[in-house]
Amino acid sequence: MKILTIVGARPQFIKAAPVSRAIRKQHTEILVHTGQHYDDNMSGVFFRELAIPKPDYNLEVGSGGHGEQTGLMLQRLEPLVEQEQPDLLLIYGDTNSTLAGALTAAKLHIPLAHVEAGLRSFERQMPEEVNRVVADQLSNLLFCPTRTAVNNLQREGIGSNPQLDQRIYEVGDVMYDAVLHNLALAETHADFLLASLGLKPQGYTLATVHRAANTDDAIHLRSIVAALAQIGSVAQPVVFPVHPRTRKVMATLGITPGDAIKLIEPVGYLEMLNLERNARLIITDSGGVQKEAYFLAVPCLTLRDETEWVETVASGWNRLVGTVTDTIVAAARDVGAQGSAPTDPPPSLFGDGHAGERIAELVARLKVIDYR
Ligand code: UD1
Ligand code: UDP
């Protein structure tokens, strides 16, 4: 089967790595990078570290507003897909690259498969929620990471659209595959970064912030950075690999948090796994980082009022703390307090680390004729 995969943003490279590895054992894959992320530390480093094959095409759309960015992707994807005539188009997650892939497949009548289907925040102001809802509606094959995701799709009646011949499968989480596959490598990759930052295992908090709701709202961003600075000065150092979006807004707003926060450039995946597994606490608004904290059994505070990864909260390993400084600081203090951390390890709810293989198998079993 000829599968055309579309990726474009940092988390999609990580998700695609285990699936691509499995797919290429029995299918032909054409890899398209939309160019949504383009800095070496947001893109190239993941291809090298995760041994992802070089993309066959790079659409080089770069940054822009939602309309401009998605529109350019559509414009450049359509002739390419028409020329390649794949049997299946494969999309990941919930970015503008996901949306453009879904629309292109639907308009050109190419069967569509969505990896990480069924996630919902139930917050339509969130750009990713719009992308997911559309992608799931248009997909013929929906690969869900969790039981919750399957339930979300069924509640929306997505499994029963005869025109689309929708099929829903709980396959496990491909980001869990990626963690299991790379953890040993990350460990040998050294604690070089830790040492160079003067950090000790269990001796720091790791933070990431990039959601539109937190960066595009000056009050939220100032409040979050103030919390991180307080945590860094009264408790332990905070290391903060800064997403380029956040760095730009911080510069524009003149936010300079001082020495209590170690601001660093975005790091590669192996360095990130190392920073995560050695952290005492993770504070984030990232979907992927919330899950990795859970996989690695590191307590997490999420800088949002809702999450798609509800299992991580239900288990007690993740807490939704919003963006108010005092609430974040108090929650961080709580994690350090005696007896407040969960005693049970995080339940295994994200599959067995073989989601990628399962996806490749399912795609192989379902012949093209099934969809068309
Ligand atoms: C995008 C996704 C988001 C995902 C995130 C992962 C959408 C709507 N959002 O958000 O779901 O969680 O990726 O990181 O698709 N920039 C650079 N260099 C780069 C890439 C971006 O400087 O290589 C800067 C640009 O100023 C750009 C801004 O970051 O305007 C935002 O990038 P964009 O891809 O539009 O959105 P993200 O915030 O990265
Ligand atoms: N990540 C990374 N380096 C960083 C920050 C994040 O490798 O400096 C990885 C992280 O480990 C996770 C993924 O990027 O695998 C999450 O991506 P991001 O937070 O950008 O997006 P989201 O998951 O929120 O869509």
mmCIF file with all atom_site columns, N, CA and C in Angstrom, residues 118-154:
data_model
loop_
_atom_site.group_PDB
_atom_site.id
_atom_site.type_symbol
_atom_site.label_atom_id
_atom_site.label_alt_id
_atom_site.label_comp_id
_atom_site.label_asym_id
_atom_site.label_entity_id
_atom_site.label_seq_id
_atom_site.pdbx_PDB_ins_code
_atom_site.Cartn_x
_atom_site.Cartn_y
_atom_site.Cartn_z
_atom_site.occupancy
_atom_site.B_iso_or_equiv
_atom_site.pdbx_formal_charge
_atom_site.auth_seq_id
_atom_site.auth_comp_id
_atom_site.auth_asym_id
_atom_site.auth_atom_id
_atom_site.pdbx_PDB_model_num
ATOM 1   N N  . GLY A 1 118 ? -9.858  11.236 18.409 1.00 0.00 ? 118 GLY A N  1
ATOM 2   C CA . GLY A 1 118 ? -10.800 11.171 19.530 1.00 0.00 ? 118 GLY A CA 1
ATOM 3   C C  . GLY A 1 118 ? -10.453 12.009 20.744 1.00 0.00 ? 118 GLY A C  1
ATOM 4   N N  . LEU A 1 119 ? -9.369  12.797 20.653 1.00 0.00 ? 119 LEU A N  1
ATOM 5   C CA . LEU A 1 119 ? -9.024  13.650 21.793 1.00 0.00 ? 119 LEU A CA 1
ATOM 6   C C  . LEU A 1 119 ? -9.951  14.859 21.820 1.00 0.00 ? 119 LEU A C  1
ATOM 7   N N  . ARG A 1 120 ? -10.392 15.250 22.964 1.00 0.00 ? 120 ARG A N  1
ATOM 8   C CA . ARG A 1 120 ? -11.260 16.423 23.088 1.00 0.00 ? 120 ARG A CA 1
ATOM 9   C C  . ARG A 1 120 ? -10.939 17.196 24.356 1.00 0.00 ? 120 ARG A C  1
ATOM 10  N N  . SER A 1 121 ? -10.895 18.545 24.205 1.00 0.00 ? 121 SER A N  1
ATOM 11  C CA . SER A 1 121 ? -10.811 19.402 25.385 1.00 0.00 ? 121 SER A CA 1
ATOM 12  C C  . SER A 1 121 ? -12.179 20.012 25.671 1.00 0.00 ? 121 SER A C  1
ATOM 13  N N  . PHE A 1 122 ? -13.082 19.891 24.697 1.00 0.00 ? 122 PHE A N  1
ATOM 14  C CA . PHE A 1 122 ? -14.429 20.494 24.760 1.00 0.00 ? 122 PHE A CA 1
ATOM 15  C C  . PHE A 1 122 ? -14.328 22.002 24.922 1.00 0.00 ? 122 PHE A C  1
ATOM 16  N N  . GLU A 1 123 ? -13.319 22.573 24.298 1.00 0.00 ? 123 GLU A N  1
ATOM 17  C CA . GLU A 1 123 ? -13.064 24.013 24.349 1.00 0.00 ? 123 GLU A CA 1
ATOM 18  C C  . GLU A 1 123 ? -12.820 24.478 22.908 1.00 0.00 ? 123 GLU A C  1
ATOM 19  N N  . ARG A 1 124 ? -13.874 24.966 22.270 1.00 0.00 ? 124 ARG A N  1
ATOM 20  C CA . ARG A 1 124 ? -13.761 25.293 20.842 1.00 0.00 ? 124 ARG A CA 1
ATOM 21  C C  . ARG A 1 124 ? -12.934 26.551 20.555 1.00 0.00 ? 124 ARG A C  1
ATOM 22  N N  . GLN A 1 125 ? -12.590 27.301 21.608 1.00 0.00 ? 125 GLN A N  1
ATOM 23  C CA . GLN A 1 125 ? -11.707 28.456 21.398 1.00 0.00 ? 125 GLN A CA 1
ATOM 24  C C  . GLN A 1 125 ? -10.277 28.003 21.127 1.00 0.00 ? 125 GLN A C  1
ATOM 25  N N  . MET A 1 126 ? -10.017 26.756 21.464 1.00 0.00 ? 126 MET A N  1
ATOM 26  C CA . MET A 1 126 ? -8.658  26.238 21.321 1.00 0.00 ? 126 MET A CA 1
ATOM 27  C C  . MET A 1 126 ? -8.455  25.824 19.860 1.00 0.00 ? 126 MET A C  1
ATOM 28  N N  . PRO A 1 127 ? -7.446  26.376 19.169 1.00 0.00 ? 127 PRO A N  1
ATOM 29  C CA . PRO A 1 127 ? -7.327  26.061 17.737 1.00 0.00 ? 127 PRO A CA 1
ATOM 30  C C  . PRO A 1 127 ? -7.211  24.558 17.466 1.00 0.00 ? 127 PRO A C  1
ATOM 31  N N  . GLU A 1 128 ? -6.533  23.850 18.372 1.00 0.00 ? 128 GLU A N  1
ATOM 32  C CA . GLU A 1 128 ? -6.341  22.404 18.171 1.00 0.00 ? 128 GLU A CA 1
ATOM 33  C C  . GLU A 1 128 ? -7.662  21.641 18.214 1.00 0.00 ? 128 GLU A C  1
ATOM 34  N N  . GLU A 1 129 ? -8.629  22.135 19.023 1.00 0.00 ? 129 GLU A N  1
ATOM 35  C CA . GLU A 1 129 ? -9.902  21.416 19.152 1.00 0.00 ? 129 GLU A CA 1
ATOM 36  C C  . GLU A 1 129 ? -10.657 21.449 17.813 1.00 0.00 ? 129 GLU A C  1
ATOM 37  N N  . VAL A 1 130 ? -10.601 22.590 17.158 1.00 0.00 ? 130 VAL A N  1
ATOM 38  C CA . VAL A 1 130 ? -11.257 22.720 15.851 1.00 0.00 ? 130 VAL A CA 1
ATOM 39  C C  . VAL A 1 130 ? -10.592 21.763 14.860 1.00 0.00 ? 130 VAL A C  1
ATOM 40  N N  . ASN A 1 131 ? -9.280  21.736 14.878 1.00 0.00 ? 131 ASN A N  1
ATOM 41  C CA . ASN A 1 131 ? -8.544  20.856 13.954 1.00 0.00 ? 131 ASN A CA 1
ATOM 42  C C  . ASN A 1 131 ? -8.888  19.391 14.177 1.00 0.00 ? 131 ASN A C  1
ATOM 43  N N  . ARG A 1 132 ? -9.002  19.007 15.444 1.00 0.00 ? 132 ARG A N  1
ATOM 44  C CA . ARG A 1 132 ? -9.296  17.591 15.760 1.00 0.00 ? 132 ARG A CA 1
ATOM 45  C C  . ARG A 1 132 ? -10.690 17.192 15.343 1.00 0.00 ? 132 ARG A C  1
ATOM 46  N N  . VAL A 1 133 ? -11.634 18.074 15.633 1.00 0.00 ? 133 VAL A N  1
ATOM 47  C CA . VAL A 1 133 ? -13.029 17.745 15.333 1.00 0.00 ? 133 VAL A CA 1
ATOM 48  C C  . VAL A 1 133 ? -13.184 17.551 13.821 1.00 0.00 ? 133 VAL A C  1
ATOM 49  N N  . VAL A 1 134 ? -12.593 18.438 13.049 1.00 0.00 ? 134 VAL A N  1
ATOM 50  C CA . VAL A 1 134 ? -12.701 18.322 11.590 1.00 0.00 ? 134 VAL A CA 1
ATOM 51  C C  . VAL A 1 134 ? -11.966 17.060 11.110 1.00 0.00 ? 134 VAL A C  1
ATOM 52  N N  . ALA A 1 135 ? -10.761 16.857 11.615 1.00 0.00 ? 135 ALA A N  1
ATOM 53  C CA . ALA A 1 135 ? -9.970  15.691 11.177 1.00 0.00 ? 135 ALA A CA 1
ATOM 54  C C  . ALA A 1 135 ? -10.724 14.395 11.470 1.00 0.00 ? 135 ALA A C  1
ATOM 55  N N  . ASP A 1 136 ? -11.315 14.296 12.645 1.00 0.00 ? 136 ASP A N  1
ATOM 56  C CA . ASP A 1 136 ? -12.025 13.061 13.005 1.00 0.00 ? 136 ASP A CA 1
ATOM 57  C C  . ASP A 1 136 ? -13.270 12.880 12.150 1.00 0.00 ? 136 ASP A C  1
ATOM 58  N N  . GLN A 1 137 ? -13.969 13.968 11.891 1.00 0.00 ? 137 GLN A N  1
ATOM 59  C CA . GLN A 1 137 ? -15.176 13.881 11.055 1.00 0.00 ? 137 GLN A CA 1
ATOM 60  C C  . GLN A 1 137 ? -14.845 13.357 9.664  1.00 0.00 ? 137 GLN A C  1
ATOM 61  N N  . LEU A 1 138 ? -13.681 13.727 9.162  1.00 0.00 ? 138 LEU A N  1
ATOM 62  C CA . LEU A 1 138 ? -13.356 13.389 7.770  1.00 0.00 ? 138 LEU A CA 1
ATOM 63  C C  . LEU A 1 138 ? -12.596 12.070 7.633  1.00 0.00 ? 138 LEU A C  1
ATOM 64  N N  . SER A 1 139 ? -12.189 11.483 8.754  1.00 0.00 ? 139 SER A N  1
ATOM 65  C CA . SER A 1 139 ? -11.332 10.290 8.674  1.00 0.00 ? 139 SER A CA 1
ATOM 66  C C  . SER A 1 139 ? -12.121 9.003  8.449  1.00 0.00 ? 139 SER A C  1
ATOM 67  N N  . ASN A 1 140 ? -11.502 8.086  7.702  1.00 0.00 ? 140 ASN A N  1
ATOM 68  C CA . ASN A 1 140 ? -12.087 6.753  7.475  1.00 0.00 ? 140 ASN A CA 1
ATOM 69  C C  . ASN A 1 140 ? -11.580 5.763  8.512  1.00 0.00 ? 140 ASN A C  1
ATOM 70  N N  . LEU A 1 141 ? -10.369 6.017  8.985  1.00 0.00 ? 141 LEU A N  1
ATOM 71  C CA . LEU A 1 141 ? -9.773  5.160  10.007 1.00 0.00 ? 141 LEU A CA 1
ATOM 72  C C  . LEU A 1 141 ? -9.345  6.049  11.154 1.00 0.00 ? 141 LEU A C  1
ATOM 73  N N  . LEU A 1 142 ? -9.781  5.688  12.372 1.00 0.00 ? 142 LEU A N  1
ATOM 74  C CA . LEU A 1 142 ? -9.471  6.529  13.520 1.00 0.00 ? 142 LEU A CA 1
ATOM 75  C C  . LEU A 1 142 ? -8.703  5.708  14.544 1.00 0.00 ? 142 LEU A C  1
ATOM 76  N N  . PHE A 1 143 ? -7.431  6.055  14.729 1.00 0.00 ? 143 PHE A N  1
ATOM 77  C CA . PHE A 1 143 ? -6.574  5.321  15.655 1.00 0.00 ? 143 PHE A CA 1
ATOM 78  C C  . PHE A 1 143 ? -6.505  6.081  16.977 1.00 0.00 ? 143 PHE A C  1
ATOM 79  N N  . CYS A 1 144 ? -7.175  5.526  17.986 1.00 0.00 ? 144 CYS A N  1
ATOM 80  C CA . CYS A 1 144 ? -7.298  6.207  19.279 1.00 0.00 ? 144 CYS A CA 1
ATOM 81  C C  . CYS A 1 144 ? -6.234  5.722  20.257 1.00 0.00 ? 144 CYS A C  1
ATOM 82  N N  . PRO A 1 145 ? -5.681  6.667  21.057 1.00 0.00 ? 145 PRO A N  1
ATOM 83  C CA . PRO A 1 145 ? -4.674  6.256  22.037 1.00 0.00 ? 145 PRO A CA 1
ATOM 84  C C  . PRO A 1 145 ? -5.279  5.638  23.295 1.00 0.00 ? 145 PRO A C  1
ATOM 85  N N  . THR A 1 146 ? -6.500  6.014  23.630 1.00 0.00 ? 146 THR A N  1
ATOM 86  C CA . THR A 1 146 ? -7.100  5.589  24.910 1.00 0.00 ? 146 THR A CA 1
ATOM 87  C C  . THR A 1 146 ? -8.572  5.220  24.726 1.00 0.00 ? 146 THR A C  1
ATOM 88  N N  . ARG A 1 147 ? -9.113  4.576  25.761 1.00 0.00 ? 147 ARG A N  1
ATOM 89  C CA . ARG A 1 147 ? -10.543 4.250  25.789 1.00 0.00 ? 147 ARG A CA 1
ATOM 90  C C  . ARG A 1 147 ? -11.385 5.535  25.805 1.00 0.00 ? 147 ARG A C  1
ATOM 91  N N  . THR A 1 148 ? -10.907 6.552  26.515 1.00 0.00 ? 148 THR A N  1
ATOM 92  C CA . THR A 1 148 ? -11.628 7.830  26.574 1.00 0.00 ? 148 THR A CA 1
ATOM 93  C C  . THR A 1 148 ? -11.820 8.394  25.170 1.00 0.00 ? 148 THR A C  1
ATOM 94  N N  . ALA A 1 149 ? -10.794 8.291  24.357 1.00 0.00 ? 149 ALA A N  1
ATOM 95  C CA . ALA A 1 149 ? -10.859 8.833  22.991 1.00 0.00 ? 149 ALA A CA 1
ATOM 96  C C  . ALA A 1 149 ? -11.900 8.075  22.169 1.00 0.00 ? 149 ALA A C  1
ATOM 97  N N  . VAL A 1 150 ? -11.939 6.755  22.337 1.00 0.00 ? 150 VAL A N  1
ATOM 98  C CA . VAL A 1 150 ? -12.952 5.952  21.630 1.00 0.00 ? 150 VAL A CA 1
ATOM 99  C C  . VAL A 1 150 ? -14.342 6.410  22.055 1.00 0.00 ? 150 VAL A C  1
ATOM 100 N N  . ASN A 1 151 ? -14.531 6.584  23.358 1.00 0.00 ? 151 ASN A N  1
ATOM 101 C CA . ASN A 1 151 ? -15.837 7.011  23.870 1.00 0.00 ? 151 ASN A CA 1
ATOM 102 C C  . ASN A 1 151 ? -16.232 8.377  23.322 1.00 0.00 ? 151 ASN A C  1
ATOM 103 N N  . ASN A 1 152 ? -15.275 9.281  23.232 1.00 0.00 ? 152 ASN A N  1
ATOM 104 C CA . ASN A 1 152 ? -15.577 10.621 22.698 1.00 0.00 ? 152 ASN A CA 1
ATOM 105 C C  . ASN A 1 152 ? -16.111 10.527 21.274 1.00 0.00 ? 152 ASN A C  1
ATOM 106 N N  . LEU A 1 153 ? -15.468 9.675  20.467 1.00 0.00 ? 153 LEU A N  1
ATOM 107 C CA . LEU A 1 153 ? -15.896 9.546  19.061 1.00 0.00 ? 153 LEU A CA 1
ATOM 108 C C  . LEU A 1 153 ? -17.284 8.919  18.986 1.00 0.00 ? 153 LEU A C  1
ATOM 109 N N  . GLN A 1 154 ? -17.489 7.910  19.800 1.00 0.00 ? 154 GLN A N  1
ATOM 110 C CA . GLN A 1 154 ? -18.796 7.241  19.754 1.00 0.00 ? 154 GLN A CA 1
ATOM 111 C C  . GLN A 1 154 ? -19.890 8.193  20.196 1.00 0.00 ? 154 GLN A C  1
#
